[in-house]
Short mmCIF file of C-alpha atoms and ligand atoms in Angstrom, two decimals:
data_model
loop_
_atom_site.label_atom_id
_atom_site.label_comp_id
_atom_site.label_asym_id
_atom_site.label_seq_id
_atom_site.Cartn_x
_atom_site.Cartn_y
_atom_site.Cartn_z
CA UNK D 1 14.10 6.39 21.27
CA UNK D 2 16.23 7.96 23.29
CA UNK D 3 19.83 6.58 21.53
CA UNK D 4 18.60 8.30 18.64
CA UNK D 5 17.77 11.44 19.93
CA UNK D 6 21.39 11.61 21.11
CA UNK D 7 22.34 10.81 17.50
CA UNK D 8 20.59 13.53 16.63
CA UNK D 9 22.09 15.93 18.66
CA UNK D 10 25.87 15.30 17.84
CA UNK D 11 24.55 15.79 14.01
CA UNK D 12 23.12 19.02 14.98
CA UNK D 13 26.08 19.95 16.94
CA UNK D 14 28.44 18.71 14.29
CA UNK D 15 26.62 20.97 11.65
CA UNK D 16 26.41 23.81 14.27
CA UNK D 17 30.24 23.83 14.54
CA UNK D 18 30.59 23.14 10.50
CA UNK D 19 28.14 26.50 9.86
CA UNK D 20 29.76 28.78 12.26
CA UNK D 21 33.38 28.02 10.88
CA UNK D 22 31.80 29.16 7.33
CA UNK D 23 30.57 31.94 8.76
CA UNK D 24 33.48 33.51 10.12
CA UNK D 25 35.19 32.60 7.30
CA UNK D 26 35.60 36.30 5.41
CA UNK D 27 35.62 34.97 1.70
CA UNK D 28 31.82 34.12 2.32
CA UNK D 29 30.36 37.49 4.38
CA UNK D 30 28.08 37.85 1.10
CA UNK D 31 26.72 34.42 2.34
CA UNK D 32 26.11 34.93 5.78
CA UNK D 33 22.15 36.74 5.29
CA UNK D 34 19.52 36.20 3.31
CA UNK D 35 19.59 38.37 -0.19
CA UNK D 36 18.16 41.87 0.54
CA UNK D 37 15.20 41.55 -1.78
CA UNK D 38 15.02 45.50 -1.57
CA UNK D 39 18.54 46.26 -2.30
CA UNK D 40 18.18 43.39 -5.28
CA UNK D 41 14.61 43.18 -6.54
CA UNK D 42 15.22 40.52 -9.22
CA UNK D 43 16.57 38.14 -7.60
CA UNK D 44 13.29 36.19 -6.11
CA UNK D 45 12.40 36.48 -10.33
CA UNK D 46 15.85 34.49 -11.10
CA UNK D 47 16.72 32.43 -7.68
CA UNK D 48 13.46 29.75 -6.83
CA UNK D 49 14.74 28.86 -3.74
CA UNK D 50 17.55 31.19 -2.09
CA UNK D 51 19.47 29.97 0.34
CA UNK D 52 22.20 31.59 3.09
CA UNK D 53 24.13 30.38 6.42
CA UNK D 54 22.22 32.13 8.62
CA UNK D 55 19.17 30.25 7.13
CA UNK D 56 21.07 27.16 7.20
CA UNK D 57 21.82 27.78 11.60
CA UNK D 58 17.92 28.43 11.75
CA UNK D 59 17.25 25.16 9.98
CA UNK D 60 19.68 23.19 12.41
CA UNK D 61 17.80 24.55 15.43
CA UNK D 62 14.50 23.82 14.29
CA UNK D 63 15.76 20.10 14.04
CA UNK D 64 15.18 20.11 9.95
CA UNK D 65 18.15 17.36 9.35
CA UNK D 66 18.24 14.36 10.30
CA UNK D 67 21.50 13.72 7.97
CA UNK D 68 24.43 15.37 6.63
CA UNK D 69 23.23 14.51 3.04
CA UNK D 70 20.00 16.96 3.77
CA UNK D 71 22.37 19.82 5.51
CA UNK D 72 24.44 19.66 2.23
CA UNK D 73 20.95 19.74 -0.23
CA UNK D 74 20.64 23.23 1.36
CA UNK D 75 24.00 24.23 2.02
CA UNK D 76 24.51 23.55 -1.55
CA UNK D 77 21.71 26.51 -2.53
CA UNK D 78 24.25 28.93 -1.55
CA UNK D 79 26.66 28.28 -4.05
CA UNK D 80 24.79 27.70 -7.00
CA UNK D 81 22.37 30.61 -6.43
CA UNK D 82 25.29 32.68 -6.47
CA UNK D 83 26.34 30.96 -9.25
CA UNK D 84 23.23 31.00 -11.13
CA UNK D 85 22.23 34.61 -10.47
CA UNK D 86 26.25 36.03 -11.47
CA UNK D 87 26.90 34.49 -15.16
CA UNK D 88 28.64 37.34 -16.09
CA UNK D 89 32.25 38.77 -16.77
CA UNK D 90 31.56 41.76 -14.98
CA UNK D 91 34.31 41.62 -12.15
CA UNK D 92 31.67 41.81 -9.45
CA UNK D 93 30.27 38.25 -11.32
CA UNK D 94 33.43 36.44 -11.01
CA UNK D 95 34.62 37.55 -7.50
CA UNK D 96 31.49 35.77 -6.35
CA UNK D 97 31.65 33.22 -8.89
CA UNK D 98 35.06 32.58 -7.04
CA UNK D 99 33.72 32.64 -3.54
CA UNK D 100 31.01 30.59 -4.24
CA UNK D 101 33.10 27.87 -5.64
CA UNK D 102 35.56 28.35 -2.57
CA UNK D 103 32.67 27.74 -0.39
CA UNK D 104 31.31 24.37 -2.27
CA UNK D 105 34.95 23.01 -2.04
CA UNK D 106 35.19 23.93 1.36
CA UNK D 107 31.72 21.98 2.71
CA UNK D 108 32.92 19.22 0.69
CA UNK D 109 36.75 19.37 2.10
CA UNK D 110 35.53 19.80 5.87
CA UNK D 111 32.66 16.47 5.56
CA UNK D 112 35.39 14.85 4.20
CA UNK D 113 37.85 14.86 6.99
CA UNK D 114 35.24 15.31 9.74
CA UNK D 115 32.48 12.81 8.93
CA UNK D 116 32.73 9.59 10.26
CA UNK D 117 30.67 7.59 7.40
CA UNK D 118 29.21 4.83 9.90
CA UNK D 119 27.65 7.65 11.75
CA UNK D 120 26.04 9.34 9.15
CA UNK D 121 24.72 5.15 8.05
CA UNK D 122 23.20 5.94 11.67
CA UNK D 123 21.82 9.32 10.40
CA UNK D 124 20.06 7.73 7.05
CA UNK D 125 18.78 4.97 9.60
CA UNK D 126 16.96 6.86 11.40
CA UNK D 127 15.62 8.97 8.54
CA UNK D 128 14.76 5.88 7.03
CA UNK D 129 12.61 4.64 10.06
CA UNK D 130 10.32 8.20 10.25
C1 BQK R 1 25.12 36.79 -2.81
C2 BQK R 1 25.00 37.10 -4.27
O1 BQK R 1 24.66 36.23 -5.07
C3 BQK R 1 25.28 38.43 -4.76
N1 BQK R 1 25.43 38.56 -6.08
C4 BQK R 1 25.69 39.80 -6.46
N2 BQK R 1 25.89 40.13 -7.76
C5 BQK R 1 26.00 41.37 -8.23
O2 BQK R 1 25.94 42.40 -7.53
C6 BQK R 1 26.26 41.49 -9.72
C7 BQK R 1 25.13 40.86 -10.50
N3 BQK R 1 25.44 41.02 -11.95
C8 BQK R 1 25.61 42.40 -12.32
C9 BQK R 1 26.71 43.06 -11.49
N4 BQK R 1 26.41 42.87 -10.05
S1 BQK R 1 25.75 40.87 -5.14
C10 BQK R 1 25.41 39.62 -4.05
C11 BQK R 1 25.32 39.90 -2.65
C12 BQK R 1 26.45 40.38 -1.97
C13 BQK R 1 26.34 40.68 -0.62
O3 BQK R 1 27.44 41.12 0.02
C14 BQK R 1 25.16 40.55 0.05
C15 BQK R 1 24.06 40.07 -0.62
O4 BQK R 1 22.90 39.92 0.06
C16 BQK R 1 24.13 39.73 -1.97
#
């Protein structure tokens, strides 16, 4: 009903506001777009299910969370593709090794101060009920 609806706004906004911060943030410009599959053909072959903030915005508008916990599944991607597809210890590896662990540790640190848990209980609620 209409209560919930408003929930479901402030979640949206609140993710809104959490995504943009990220991606203004310059440690994470290699997270901002999708991959260039032309300018890096084998990564589709190695990453199932790529993932970028940009994607993450889209999926906020089209109204595809209805919790935090569902925001973070995806937001999550981004990190351990990058992860995943740069095992290496070539320097170019490890610099986004590094970035991609700064960026998990900063969702986490930002949900941590900002969320109020008994409004995300509302969130899984409602989930719950659909
Ligand atoms: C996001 C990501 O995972 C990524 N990984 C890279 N790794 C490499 O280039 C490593 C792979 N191992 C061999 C040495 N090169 S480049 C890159 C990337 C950076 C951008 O600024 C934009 C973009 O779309 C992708």
């Amino acid at each position: 009903e209409e209560q919930e609806e408003d929930v479901l706004r402030e979640l949206r906004l609140f993710l809104r506001n959490i995504t943009e911060r990220l991606s203004l943030d310059r440690r994470f410009k290699a997270f901002t777009k999708p991959v260039d599959i032309e300018e890096v053909p084998d990564y589709l072959m190695v990453i199932k299910k790529p993932m970028d903030l940009s994607t993450l915005l889209t999926n906020i508008d089209e109204h595809k969370y209805v919790t935090v916990g569902e925001f973070m599944a995806d937001a999550d991607f981004i990190w351990k593709n990058a992860l995943e597809y740069n095992p290496d210890s070539d320097p170019m590896d490890r610099n986004i090794r590094h970035r991609a662990c700064a960026l998990k540790d900063t969702v986490r640190a930002i949900i941590r101060d900002e969320l109020d848990e008994d409004f995300e209980r509302v969130c899984e609620e409602i989930r719950e009920s659909r």
